[in-house]
Amino acid sequence: MIIAEPPETAVRHPHASLPLTALGGRTQRIALVGLLAVVIGLASLAIVSTRSASRETQKATDAASIASLYQDARFYATRALALFDQYRIDRDKTVGDAADSVVAKLQHTFELLSRIPTQATTSAGLARRATAIVAMANESDALAASGRPAAATRADQRADAAARLAIGDLSRLEADAHRDSQEGLVEIRGAATRLGYATPIVLGGVVFMALWVCLVLVRDRRRMTSLATTDPLTGLPNRLGLANLVTRTLPADTDDPGARSCALLLLDLDRFKEINDALGHEYGDDLLVEVAGRLRKATDAVGTAARIGGDEFVVVLDSAGADAAEAAATGIRSALCTPFTIDNIELSLDVSIGIAIADSRAPELHTPSALLRAADLAMYAAKEQGGGHVRYTAELGMRVSEKVTIVGQVRRAVDRDELVLHYQPQVSLDDDRLVGVEALLRWDHPVRGMIPPAEFLPAVEDHQLIDRITHVVLTKALRQSKAWQEQGMRIPISVNVATRALLNASFAKEVADLLAEYDVDASLLCIEVTETTVMRDSARCAGTLNALHDLGIRLSVDDYGTGYASMAYLKNLPLDELKIDRSFVARMTTEEQQRILTESVIELGHNLGLSVVAEGVEDADVCQALHAFGCDVVQGFLYSRPVPPEEILAWSTSGITPVPVMVPAQRAGIEDVEPAR
């Protein structure tokens, strides 16, 4: 602030033409210019000092690098000399190779030195000397090999002298380089002192750079977080992003009935694997991108979509109950079931959706992992029913838990050898002669007694444990066949194998090994497969069936009529037998349509050159009708229930006579619901 004196006391100065206000302004300008000059000077000093320090640092660094290279060269030269000395003693090729390797490293070190302008001439001379020394060593080697030890010794002495002289020169050059490096360090200290005057500028730059680095780090952190939580193909949240989303969406109070709920829909694209395998991953990726686009469009208004891997997608619905979740699932299926067009190829998909809802009625689902696991169980239930959507319930979870429990119990049963086989006779309708038996699996439970296969096999049919069970059944059947042969009876045995067995390329060899182990004729074994088994992967199944047929094993299609195998598949497979399902046989005398179908199947089998077996025969009228239609073989309760192996011989020798028909409550044995699969 400028204060003016009173006019009467104002002092007139010779240079009073400039008022005090102008003087003050000029002072401010001078101060500003001076401050600017100081800043510029400090900046210039910082620049000059920095450049000087940089030059001296570079010189010291170069000197240190040169010293290090000469040190390496001296080490390699000394090592090479030691190896050459050892080689002259025993002429071991391994030692010679090691020496050559060390010389190569020495030459490489000289090459690095030659790239430094101040050392180019020196390093070139050293490289030539090294080459000459190697030549002397090679000359010695050649002289020794030609039987001239004295000449070889002289060559060795020359090479040794030259090498030691070179090592001395390398030591001197290393010392000179170290001295230059130390002198450079002294210069660096001086430059550092000068650089201290520029500290404020340097600090300012450091602060500025620190702020800039922080901004960059924040930006990169956001970018990395986005990459870590986003699927790179579709741009949807990935599994980690889904977990974060579900955590934010889950209701906070699990005990409050009025708290909002969270629904999670897990989607699996049916037939996607077929498209991906048939057309290639490029089409598969494009299809997934299209699916993600439709899914995002269908769910933007109600929730968030994510892709958690492969062809599995998830939709999270905030504040959605069962009705809203099922409505969303219906809309999603409608959007995804419309055909896709990729590169002018029309592709169709179906989708199986599992729904899990976290609300006050399901406190066990209030974690992301539990909610996803529940949706996964519901999704597989949807796949088992052929598509659509299924909502997770406690009952569904209990069934799955029971299935897991059964798998563990069956595994222990296999380990304890609690699985046994009963055999149901197969009788020729032409002469009432025993022509074979079907092996039927039972679980001889230590507490519950005999358990039929329908109560435990469905739980393990898609589990790898079924492979062990199939092996157990085949082993027991062939062992029993061998025992019957030793008792004078050749009884063919039919065994129904699991789908996984036919998809296993080594299954035929496994059967062949068992036949050889128990010395059983292959013609006494009949492998039964279902239509569904053959159609699941017809190409792989056909390969296994052909290999089994080549062994001489008979092949049978079980439960014919309940699946969807065409006549073309039956004609192309190496089959020997066709078994009519019990559902046709049981009603053929009371329902005209079933009678016609049964007669047609028998005629079809004979036209294909197959023997026809009817199972589930429990009525004499049915048996008589089957005989009239030309059926070859029957099995069922009319003749015998499945019995332990020791009863088969007694049954066959006592005469084959149909027994009176029993109502289910009168049956003493376990009904043959399903064979061993």
XYZ file of C-alpha atoms in Angstrom:
677
model
C 0.000 0.000 0.000
C 1.339 3.498 -0.930
C 1.038 6.302 1.655
C 1.195 9.943 0.424
C 2.721 12.591 2.659
C 0.845 15.779 3.342
C 1.554 18.384 0.673
C 3.120 20.870 3.033
C 5.728 18.448 4.260
C 6.482 16.913 0.930
C 10.191 16.852 0.103
C 11.269 17.937 -3.316
C 14.013 15.718 -4.660
C 16.141 16.510 -7.637
C 14.643 13.445 -9.291
C 11.230 14.103 -7.932
C 9.790 13.982 -11.416
C 9.016 10.316 -10.636
C 6.381 10.001 -7.963
C 6.758 7.550 -5.113
C 4.015 5.426 -6.578
C 6.072 4.962 -9.736
C 9.132 4.158 -7.676
C 7.288 1.505 -5.785
C 5.991 -0.024 -9.010
C 9.460 -0.029 -10.516
C 10.823 -1.750 -7.400
C 8.204 -4.416 -7.676
C 9.083 -4.910 -11.322
C 12.791 -5.087 -10.482
C 12.065 -7.590 -7.718
C 9.964 -9.627 -10.086
C 12.673 -9.521 -12.745
C 15.314 -10.357 -10.159
C 13.265 -13.282 -8.910
C 12.823 -14.460 -12.463
C 16.572 -14.052 -13.074
C 17.359 -16.047 -9.937
C 14.996 -18.783 -11.015
C 16.487 -18.815 -14.510
C 20.003 -18.814 -13.062
C 19.243 -21.652 -10.733
C 17.612 -23.524 -13.532
C 20.639 -22.896 -15.772
C 22.962 -23.948 -12.963
C 20.914 -27.086 -12.473
C 21.055 -27.836 -16.168
C 24.788 -27.193 -16.446
C 25.533 -29.108 -13.256
C 23.322 -31.945 -14.335
C 24.991 -32.161 -17.723
C 28.433 -32.004 -16.122
C 27.512 -34.678 -13.619
C 26.026 -36.725 -16.397
C 29.222 -36.510 -18.438
C 31.408 -37.407 -15.500
C 29.058 -40.186 -14.488
C 29.154 -41.551 -18.012
C 32.942 -41.440 -18.027
C 33.121 -43.201 -14.674
C 30.510 -45.727 -15.797
C 32.404 -46.406 -19.022
C 35.634 -46.819 -17.069
C 33.947 -49.193 -14.645
C 32.442 -51.154 -17.546
C 35.840 -51.360 -19.230
C 37.437 -52.509 -15.972
C 34.717 -55.124 -15.549
C 35.204 -56.394 -19.103
C 38.974 -56.604 -18.643
C 38.381 -58.406 -15.366
C 36.108 -60.893 -17.171
C 38.681 -61.284 -19.944
C 41.447 -61.940 -17.402
C 39.231 -64.509 -15.658
C 38.383 -66.310 -18.911
C 42.017 -66.237 -20.024
C 43.195 -67.660 -16.684
C 40.448 -70.302 -16.786
C 41.310 -71.234 -20.371
C 44.997 -71.561 -19.475
C 44.108 -73.877 -16.568
C 41.909 -76.007 -18.812
C 44.595 -76.171 -21.500
C 47.093 -77.313 -18.853
C 44.661 -80.011 -17.706
C 43.973 -81.019 -21.315
C 47.708 -81.455 -22.024
C 47.873 -83.932 -19.139
C 45.000 -86.308 -20.017
C 43.753 -85.117 -23.481
C 40.155 -85.476 -22.210
C 37.678 -84.281 -24.911
C 35.294 -82.940 -22.233
C 38.038 -80.715 -20.866
C 38.904 -79.609 -24.405
C 35.301 -78.707 -25.102
C 35.169 -76.725 -21.861
C 38.333 -74.871 -22.865
C 36.849 -74.063 -26.277
C 33.711 -72.726 -24.543
C 35.767 -70.482 -22.270
C 37.793 -69.210 -25.258
C 34.541 -68.388 -27.031
C 33.466 -66.326 -24.007
C 36.853 -64.610 -24.036
C 36.456 -63.701 -27.722
C 32.948 -62.402 -27.000
C 34.377 -60.200 -24.239
C 36.917 -58.791 -26.688
C 34.072 -58.142 -29.125
C 32.227 -56.141 -26.449
C 35.390 -54.152 -25.758
C 35.824 -53.435 -29.475
C 32.462 -51.615 -29.454
C 33.943 -49.015 -27.068
C 35.786 -46.476 -29.258
C 38.665 -45.982 -26.811
C 39.299 -49.725 -26.582
C 38.772 -50.791 -30.188
C 42.469 -50.972 -31.126
C 43.578 -52.602 -27.864
C 40.817 -55.194 -27.901
C 41.537 -56.041 -31.538
C 45.156 -56.716 -30.686
C 44.186 -58.846 -27.713
C 41.723 -60.812 -29.843
C 44.459 -61.540 -32.385
C 46.785 -62.683 -29.611
C 44.069 -64.947 -28.229
C 43.511 -66.422 -31.682
C 47.219 -67.036 -32.030
C 47.359 -68.732 -28.618
C 44.443 -70.976 -29.563
C 46.202 -71.807 -32.804
C 49.299 -72.807 -30.808
C 47.168 -75.010 -28.584
C 45.540 -76.604 -31.617
C 48.962 -77.136 -33.137
C 50.051 -78.860 -29.930
C 46.960 -81.011 -30.032
C 47.648 -81.990 -33.631
C 51.321 -82.774 -32.896
C 50.352 -84.916 -29.937
C 47.809 -86.767 -32.026
C 50.399 -87.441 -34.741
C 52.800 -89.019 -32.249
C 55.274 -86.121 -31.847
C 55.231 -85.434 -28.111
C 58.405 -83.378 -28.067
C 57.118 -80.952 -30.693
C 53.762 -80.824 -28.918
C 55.518 -79.912 -25.668
C 57.390 -77.047 -27.353
C 54.142 -75.759 -28.868
C 52.533 -75.955 -25.456
C 55.363 -73.981 -23.913
C 55.009 -71.234 -26.535
C 51.260 -71.094 -26.028
C 51.696 -71.037 -22.258
C 54.185 -68.194 -22.383
C 52.031 -66.173 -24.740
C 48.956 -66.767 -22.582
C 50.692 -65.693 -19.386
C 51.983 -62.544 -21.108
C 48.456 -61.762 -22.320
C 47.064 -62.320 -18.829
C 49.610 -59.857 -17.483
C 48.577 -57.278 -20.074
C 44.936 -57.812 -19.174
C 45.741 -57.256 -15.491
C 47.496 -53.977 -16.379
C 44.597 -52.805 -18.541
C 42.159 -53.707 -15.782
C 44.154 -51.690 -13.270
C 44.270 -48.672 -15.643
C 40.507 -48.853 -16.126
C 39.943 -49.031 -12.373
C 42.144 -45.968 -11.921
C 40.137 -44.080 -14.548
C 36.980 -45.115 -12.783
C 38.238 -43.760 -9.468
C 39.215 -40.477 -11.103
C 35.739 -40.317 -12.577
C 34.277 -40.733 -9.110
C 36.261 -37.714 -7.924
C 34.843 -35.662 -10.764
C 31.373 -36.892 -9.923
C 31.764 -35.589 -6.372
C 32.637 -32.175 -7.724
C 29.650 -32.235 -10.040
C 27.476 -33.286 -7.134
C 28.594 -30.252 -5.176
C 27.672 -27.990 -8.055
C 24.411 -29.811 -8.420
C 23.545 -28.982 -4.827
C 22.960 -25.367 -5.820
C 20.152 -26.501 -8.066
C 18.378 -28.424 -5.333
C 15.250 -26.233 -5.185
C 14.663 -26.669 -8.891
C 15.345 -30.365 -8.664
C 12.979 -30.697 -5.738
C 10.335 -28.821 -7.639
C 10.763 -31.148 -10.569
C 10.638 -34.146 -8.276
C 7.405 -32.929 -6.720
C 5.943 -32.315 -10.142
C 7.045 -35.727 -11.369
C 5.711 -37.357 -8.207
C 2.311 -35.821 -8.810
C 2.404 -36.924 -12.426
C 3.426 -40.443 -11.442
C 0.592 -40.596 -8.912
C -1.887 -39.616 -11.592
C -0.485 -42.255 -13.915
C -0.614 -44.891 -11.170
C -4.221 -44.062 -10.358
C -5.134 -44.286 -14.017
C -3.266 -47.579 -14.445
C -4.818 -48.971 -11.262
C -8.258 -48.237 -12.602
C -7.316 -49.797 -15.918
C -5.888 -52.911 -14.234
C -8.966 -53.242 -12.032
C -11.108 -53.044 -15.131
C -9.005 -55.691 -16.886
C -9.077 -57.967 -13.816
C -12.856 -57.820 -13.526
C -13.851 -57.776 -17.214
C -14.024 -60.605 -19.731
C -11.763 -59.513 -22.629
C -13.835 -61.272 -25.308
C -17.327 -59.992 -24.517
C -16.663 -56.942 -22.336
C -18.957 -58.346 -19.636
C -17.847 -58.730 -16.012
C -15.863 -61.924 -15.428
C -15.944 -64.240 -12.414
C -14.118 -61.740 -10.164
C -16.324 -58.919 -11.354
C -19.363 -61.085 -10.708
C -18.239 -61.774 -7.124
C -17.849 -58.044 -6.490
C -21.239 -57.364 -8.062
C -23.029 -60.057 -6.059
C -21.374 -58.893 -2.830
C -22.739 -55.387 -3.396
C -26.165 -56.720 -4.408
C -26.771 -59.261 -1.635
C -29.176 -58.091 1.079
C -27.399 -56.877 4.195
C -29.927 -58.188 6.720
C -30.702 -61.871 6.200
C -33.228 -61.955 9.065
C -35.424 -59.104 7.864
C -38.402 -60.533 5.896
C -38.791 -57.191 4.163
C -35.181 -56.962 3.020
C -34.585 -56.853 -0.698
C -33.651 -60.106 -2.415
C -31.008 -60.920 -4.995
C -31.520 -63.413 -7.819
C -28.731 -65.070 -9.774
C -29.363 -66.809 -13.110
C -26.674 -69.192 -14.392
C -26.876 -69.892 -18.143
C -25.269 -72.759 -20.031
C -25.473 -72.752 -23.835
C -26.662 -76.137 -25.089
C -25.048 -77.297 -28.359
C -22.339 -74.619 -28.151
C -19.577 -77.236 -27.894
C -20.831 -78.932 -31.066
C -20.737 -75.625 -32.961
C -17.320 -74.726 -31.553
C -15.841 -78.117 -32.460
C -17.456 -78.300 -35.895
C -16.807 -74.746 -37.144
C -13.770 -73.737 -35.113
C -12.987 -71.420 -32.235
C -13.304 -68.295 -34.388
C -16.986 -68.998 -34.967
C -17.349 -69.971 -31.321
C -15.858 -66.666 -30.167
C -18.046 -64.683 -32.564
C -21.079 -66.578 -31.305
C -20.196 -65.799 -27.685
C -19.878 -62.106 -28.542
C -23.311 -62.201 -30.201
C -24.776 -64.008 -27.195
C -23.254 -61.402 -24.853
C -24.793 -58.613 -26.921
C -28.259 -60.133 -26.833
C -27.910 -60.942 -23.158
C -26.861 -57.390 -22.332
C -29.760 -56.002 -24.315
C -32.257 -58.388 -22.681
C -31.111 -57.691 -19.113
C -29.978 -54.048 -19.071
C -33.284 -52.891 -17.616
C -33.460 -55.513 -14.862
C -29.942 -56.615 -13.992
C -26.323 -57.123 -14.995
C -24.915 -59.893 -17.201
C -21.495 -61.517 -16.746
C -19.464 -64.277 -18.387
C -17.670 -66.595 -15.981
C -15.937 -68.830 -18.506
C -16.522 -71.016 -21.554
C -20.176 -70.900 -22.555
C -21.433 -70.046 -19.067
C -23.056 -66.669 -18.439
C -24.614 -65.199 -15.303
C -27.296 -62.569 -14.827
C -27.618 -60.829 -11.451
C -31.019 -59.323 -10.652
C -31.237 -56.843 -7.803
C -34.416 -56.822 -5.678
C -35.950 -59.664 -7.679
C -38.106 -62.450 -6.328
C -39.028 -65.813 -7.815
C -41.614 -64.457 -10.263
C -39.322 -61.738 -11.587
C -36.406 -64.174 -11.904
C -38.460 -66.715 -13.848
C -39.860 -63.968 -16.079
C -36.298 -62.810 -16.775
C -35.258 -66.403 -17.539
C -38.120 -66.742 -20.016
C -37.113 -63.507 -21.729
C -33.472 -64.561 -21.902
C -34.370 -67.926 -23.459
C -36.563 -66.173 -25.999
C -33.720 -63.804 -26.922
C -31.058 -66.516 -27.199
C -33.141 -69.173 -28.952
C -33.612 -66.956 -32.020
C -31.073 -68.206 -34.609
C -27.757 -66.358 -34.933
C -26.184 -65.570 -38.313
C -22.370 -65.565 -38.429
C -20.609 -65.325 -41.801
C -23.879 -66.245 -43.536
C -24.155 -69.404 -41.419
C -27.304 -69.734 -39.340
C -26.633 -71.166 -35.898
C -29.238 -72.185 -33.337
C -28.762 -72.519 -29.604
C -30.832 -73.523 -26.647
C -30.061 -72.529 -23.103
C -30.409 -74.165 -19.706
C -30.871 -71.729 -16.828
C -30.461 -72.321 -13.123
C -32.028 -69.767 -10.780
C -30.945 -69.126 -7.188
C -32.529 -66.466 -4.990
C -30.978 -65.022 -1.831
C -33.644 -63.705 0.531
C -34.739 -64.113 4.135
C -36.028 -67.627 3.376
C -32.623 -68.812 2.145
C -29.967 -67.522 4.580
C -27.575 -70.253 3.433
C -27.270 -68.503 0.029
C -26.009 -65.145 1.300
C -22.484 -65.462 -0.063
C -21.449 -65.183 -3.733
C -19.990 -68.702 -3.803
C -23.053 -70.291 -2.187
C -25.421 -68.452 -4.509
C -23.428 -69.471 -7.597
C -23.191 -73.079 -6.397
C -26.962 -73.220 -5.886
C -27.581 -71.782 -9.363
C -25.147 -74.349 -10.774
C -27.128 -77.209 -9.223
C -30.372 -75.787 -10.603
C -28.793 -75.352 -14.041
C -27.750 -79.009 -14.188
C -31.257 -79.983 -13.135
C -32.516 -77.915 -16.075
C -30.105 -79.701 -18.424
C -31.295 -83.091 -17.157
C -34.876 -82.176 -17.987
C -33.854 -81.144 -21.511
C -33.482 -77.365 -21.165
C -35.582 -74.534 -19.832
C -35.078 -73.090 -16.378
C -35.174 -74.557 -12.876
C -35.201 -72.656 -9.576
C -33.042 -73.888 -6.728
C -34.897 -75.157 -3.688
C -33.795 -76.776 -0.469
C -35.274 -80.056 -1.751
C -33.130 -79.852 -4.877
C -30.037 -79.228 -2.775
C -30.969 -82.154 -0.559
C -31.320 -84.462 -3.569
C -27.906 -83.443 -4.793
C -26.435 -83.966 -1.325
C -28.046 -87.397 -1.187
C -26.573 -88.193 -4.601
C -23.110 -87.180 -3.388
C -23.645 -89.298 -0.263
C -24.719 -92.291 -2.357
C -21.616 -91.964 -4.534
C -19.436 -92.157 -1.421
C -21.348 -95.140 -0.070
C -21.165 -96.977 -3.407
C -17.421 -96.307 -3.578
C -17.021 -97.917 -0.163
C -19.245 -100.791 -1.297
C -16.923 -101.407 -4.236
C -13.896 -101.285 -1.948
C -15.534 -103.777 0.449
C -16.674 -106.103 -2.351
C -20.352 -105.699 -1.420
C -21.568 -105.731 -5.036
C -22.893 -109.105 -6.152
C -24.487 -110.482 -9.304
C -27.759 -112.331 -9.635
C -28.654 -114.065 -12.864
C -31.987 -114.222 -14.684
C -32.414 -117.166 -17.078
C -33.097 -116.618 -20.762
C -35.227 -119.396 -22.306
C -35.653 -120.410 -25.939
C -39.334 -120.418 -26.946
C -38.759 -123.215 -29.482
C -37.693 -125.917 -27.027
C -37.852 -124.379 -23.509
C -34.073 -124.697 -23.274
C -31.823 -122.466 -21.149
C -29.811 -120.460 -23.683
C -28.218 -117.895 -21.401
C -28.542 -115.632 -18.381
C -28.446 -111.911 -17.814
C -26.175 -110.662 -15.036
C -28.023 -108.210 -12.798
C -26.230 -106.136 -10.188
C -27.218 -106.074 -6.523
C -25.728 -104.265 -3.540
C -25.489 -106.634 -0.598
C -25.734 -103.892 2.020
C -24.650 -105.042 5.512
C -27.697 -103.350 7.093
C -30.359 -102.915 4.405
C -29.801 -106.233 2.666
C -30.065 -106.597 -1.097
C -30.499 -103.209 -2.820
C -31.603 -103.167 -6.480
C -29.540 -101.170 -8.998
C -32.269 -98.578 -9.577
C -31.584 -97.210 -6.080
C -27.897 -96.477 -6.534
C -26.732 -96.729 -10.167
C -28.425 -93.520 -11.422
C -26.360 -91.542 -8.910
C -23.062 -92.825 -10.342
C -23.828 -93.416 -14.034
C -22.094 -90.166 -15.050
C -19.383 -90.498 -12.413
C -15.992 -92.087 -13.033
C -16.899 -94.614 -10.333
C -19.102 -96.359 -12.921
C -15.899 -97.479 -14.680
C -14.878 -99.440 -11.573
C -18.383 -100.882 -11.241
C -18.356 -102.007 -14.888
C -15.007 -103.701 -14.296
C -16.351 -105.423 -11.162
C -19.450 -106.693 -13.022
C -17.413 -108.054 -15.930
C -14.900 -109.676 -13.578
C -17.570 -111.387 -11.484
C -19.537 -112.508 -14.564
C -16.503 -114.062 -16.270
C -15.339 -115.653 -13.032
C -18.793 -117.232 -12.683
C -18.754 -118.365 -16.303
C -15.457 -120.124 -15.656
C -16.910 -121.779 -12.528
C -19.929 -123.069 -14.497
C -17.635 -124.450 -17.196
C -15.718 -126.371 -14.546
C -19.078 -127.827 -13.452
C -19.821 -128.915 -17.015
C -22.142 -126.067 -18.086
C -21.461 -123.564 -20.860
C -23.913 -120.770 -20.051
C -23.690 -117.518 -22.042
C -23.851 -114.417 -19.836
C -25.237 -111.028 -20.898
C -23.806 -107.947 -19.203
C -25.196 -104.444 -19.627
C -22.322 -101.930 -19.673
C -22.325 -98.202 -18.995
C -22.156 -95.512 -21.668
C -18.739 -94.373 -20.424
C -17.328 -97.833 -21.170
C -18.170 -97.636 -24.879
C -16.652 -94.160 -25.073
C -13.415 -95.500 -23.590
C -10.966 -96.478 -26.338
C -9.275 -99.046 -24.068
C -12.491 -100.834 -23.042
C -12.195 -103.584 -25.687
C -8.655 -104.380 -24.526
C -9.849 -104.485 -20.916
C -12.506 -107.058 -21.851
C -10.009 -109.080 -23.878
C -7.615 -109.165 -20.916
C -10.388 -110.398 -18.606
C -11.412 -113.122 -21.064
C -7.810 -114.286 -21.211
C -7.366 -114.081 -17.435
C -10.374 -116.329 -16.723
C -9.955 -118.471 -19.867
C -13.523 -117.865 -21.034
C -14.602 -118.264 -24.652
C -15.602 -114.853 -26.025
C -18.786 -116.351 -27.499
C -20.059 -116.937 -23.936
C -20.117 -113.170 -23.268
C -22.811 -110.857 -24.584
C -22.415 -107.099 -24.127
C -25.728 -105.242 -23.904
C -25.989 -101.564 -24.809
C -28.970 -99.232 -24.905
C -30.140 -97.130 -27.829
C -29.334 -93.955 -25.917
C -25.793 -95.197 -25.277
C -25.160 -95.796 -28.974
C -26.661 -92.496 -30.079
C -24.761 -90.347 -27.566
C -21.571 -90.608 -29.620
C -22.228 -93.066 -32.417
C -18.772 -92.804 -34.026
C -16.800 -93.631 -30.854
C -19.315 -96.265 -29.771
C -19.157 -97.939 -33.178
C -15.363 -98.209 -32.914
C -15.592 -99.912 -29.521
C -18.427 -102.208 -30.652
C -16.475 -103.292 -33.736
C -13.438 -104.059 -31.578
C -15.590 -106.150 -29.212
C -17.237 -107.961 -32.131
C -13.809 -108.764 -33.587
C -13.008 -110.536 -30.306
C -15.999 -112.841 -30.881
C -18.226 -111.214 -28.240
C -21.951 -111.086 -28.986
C -23.570 -107.651 -28.968
C -27.136 -106.825 -28.022
C -29.296 -103.663 -28.092
C -31.185 -103.536 -24.791
C -34.534 -101.829 -24.122
C -35.187 -101.388 -27.823
C -38.104 -99.060 -28.557
C -37.533 -96.664 -25.672
C -34.802 -94.630 -27.389
C -34.426 -93.092 -30.810
C -32.008 -95.303 -32.759
C -32.817 -95.487 -36.464
C -32.756 -98.604 -38.614
C -29.667 -97.230 -40.361
C -27.700 -97.338 -37.095
C -28.917 -100.841 -36.330
C -27.896 -101.998 -39.806
C -24.423 -100.445 -39.602
C -23.543 -101.737 -36.131
C -22.141 -105.267 -35.616
C -25.150 -106.458 -33.594
C -26.274 -110.007 -32.880
C -29.360 -109.501 -30.740
C -32.304 -107.171 -30.199
C -34.065 -106.996 -26.822
C -37.639 -105.730 -26.667
C -38.266 -103.432 -23.719
C -40.534 -104.724 -20.950
C -42.888 -101.737 -21.398
C -43.987 -103.125 -24.793
C -44.189 -106.733 -23.677
C -46.272 -106.109 -20.540
C -49.181 -104.505 -22.424
C -49.131 -106.347 -25.717
C -52.127 -108.584 -24.876
C -54.278 -105.703 -23.620
C -53.338 -102.878 -26.006
C -53.545 -103.400 -29.740
C -50.984 -100.721 -30.516
C -48.408 -102.332 -28.212
C -49.082 -105.718 -29.839
C -48.481 -104.239 -33.298
C -45.293 -102.504 -32.177
C -43.978 -105.676 -30.567
C -44.697 -107.765 -33.659
C -43.045 -105.103 -35.832
C -39.903 -105.049 -33.690
C -39.616 -108.842 -33.884
C -40.008 -108.750 -37.647
C -37.483 -105.905 -37.898
C -34.923 -107.819 -35.849
C -35.299 -110.968 -37.956
C -35.063 -108.973 -41.190
C -31.759 -107.560 -39.924
C -30.544 -111.064 -39.105
C -30.748 -110.546 -35.359
C -31.961 -112.818 -32.607
C -34.877 -111.256 -30.694
C -35.214 -111.442 -26.904
C -38.277 -110.255 -24.981
C -37.672 -109.260 -21.360
C -40.149 -108.755 -18.564
C -42.344 -111.721 -19.525
C -44.673 -112.401 -16.595
C -47.797 -113.814 -18.230
C -48.401 -117.100 -20.057
C -50.629 -115.390 -22.647
C -47.854 -112.915 -23.395
C -45.398 -115.763 -23.768
C -47.745 -117.594 -26.151
C -48.256 -114.436 -28.254
C -44.495 -113.856 -28.450
C -44.026 -117.415 -29.636
C -46.672 -116.853 -32.302
C -44.854 -113.714 -33.487
C -41.616 -115.690 -33.850
C -39.751 -114.266 -30.834
C -36.634 -116.344 -30.195
C -35.897 -115.963 -26.477
C -37.744 -114.684 -23.396
C -36.798 -113.834 -19.841
C -38.931 -112.753 -16.953
C -40.722 -113.713 -13.761
C -42.876 -116.234 -15.641
C -39.815 -118.514 -15.694
C -37.604 -117.195 -12.912
C -36.691 -114.119 -10.969
C -32.996 -113.154 -10.842
C -31.307 -115.688 -8.563
C -27.851 -116.210 -7.047
C -25.460 -118.172 -9.283
C -25.672 -121.377 -7.242
C -29.402 -121.635 -8.020
C -28.951 -121.470 -11.803
C -27.627 -125.045 -12.140
C -30.357 -126.450 -9.903
C -32.997 -124.494 -11.804
C -31.812 -125.666 -15.222
C -31.462 -129.335 -14.249
C -34.846 -129.520 -12.513
C -36.707 -128.735 -15.718
C -37.771 -125.393 -17.136
C -41.390 -124.853 -16.245
C -43.253 -121.532 -16.232
C -44.300 -120.579 -12.703
C -47.711 -119.117 -11.770
C -47.968 -115.393 -12.213
C -47.520 -113.488 -8.920
C -48.789 -110.066 -8.079
C -46.019 -107.680 -7.018
C -46.795 -108.020 -3.299
C -46.239 -111.797 -3.487
C -42.835 -111.713 -5.133
C -40.182 -113.076 -2.865
C -37.215 -111.578 -4.704
C -36.179 -108.131 -5.794
C -37.817 -106.984 -8.997
C -35.386 -106.513 -11.842
C -35.951 -102.817 -12.435
C -32.737 -102.017 -14.247
C -29.689 -104.079 -15.207
C -26.149 -103.145 -14.263
C -25.323 -99.932 -16.076
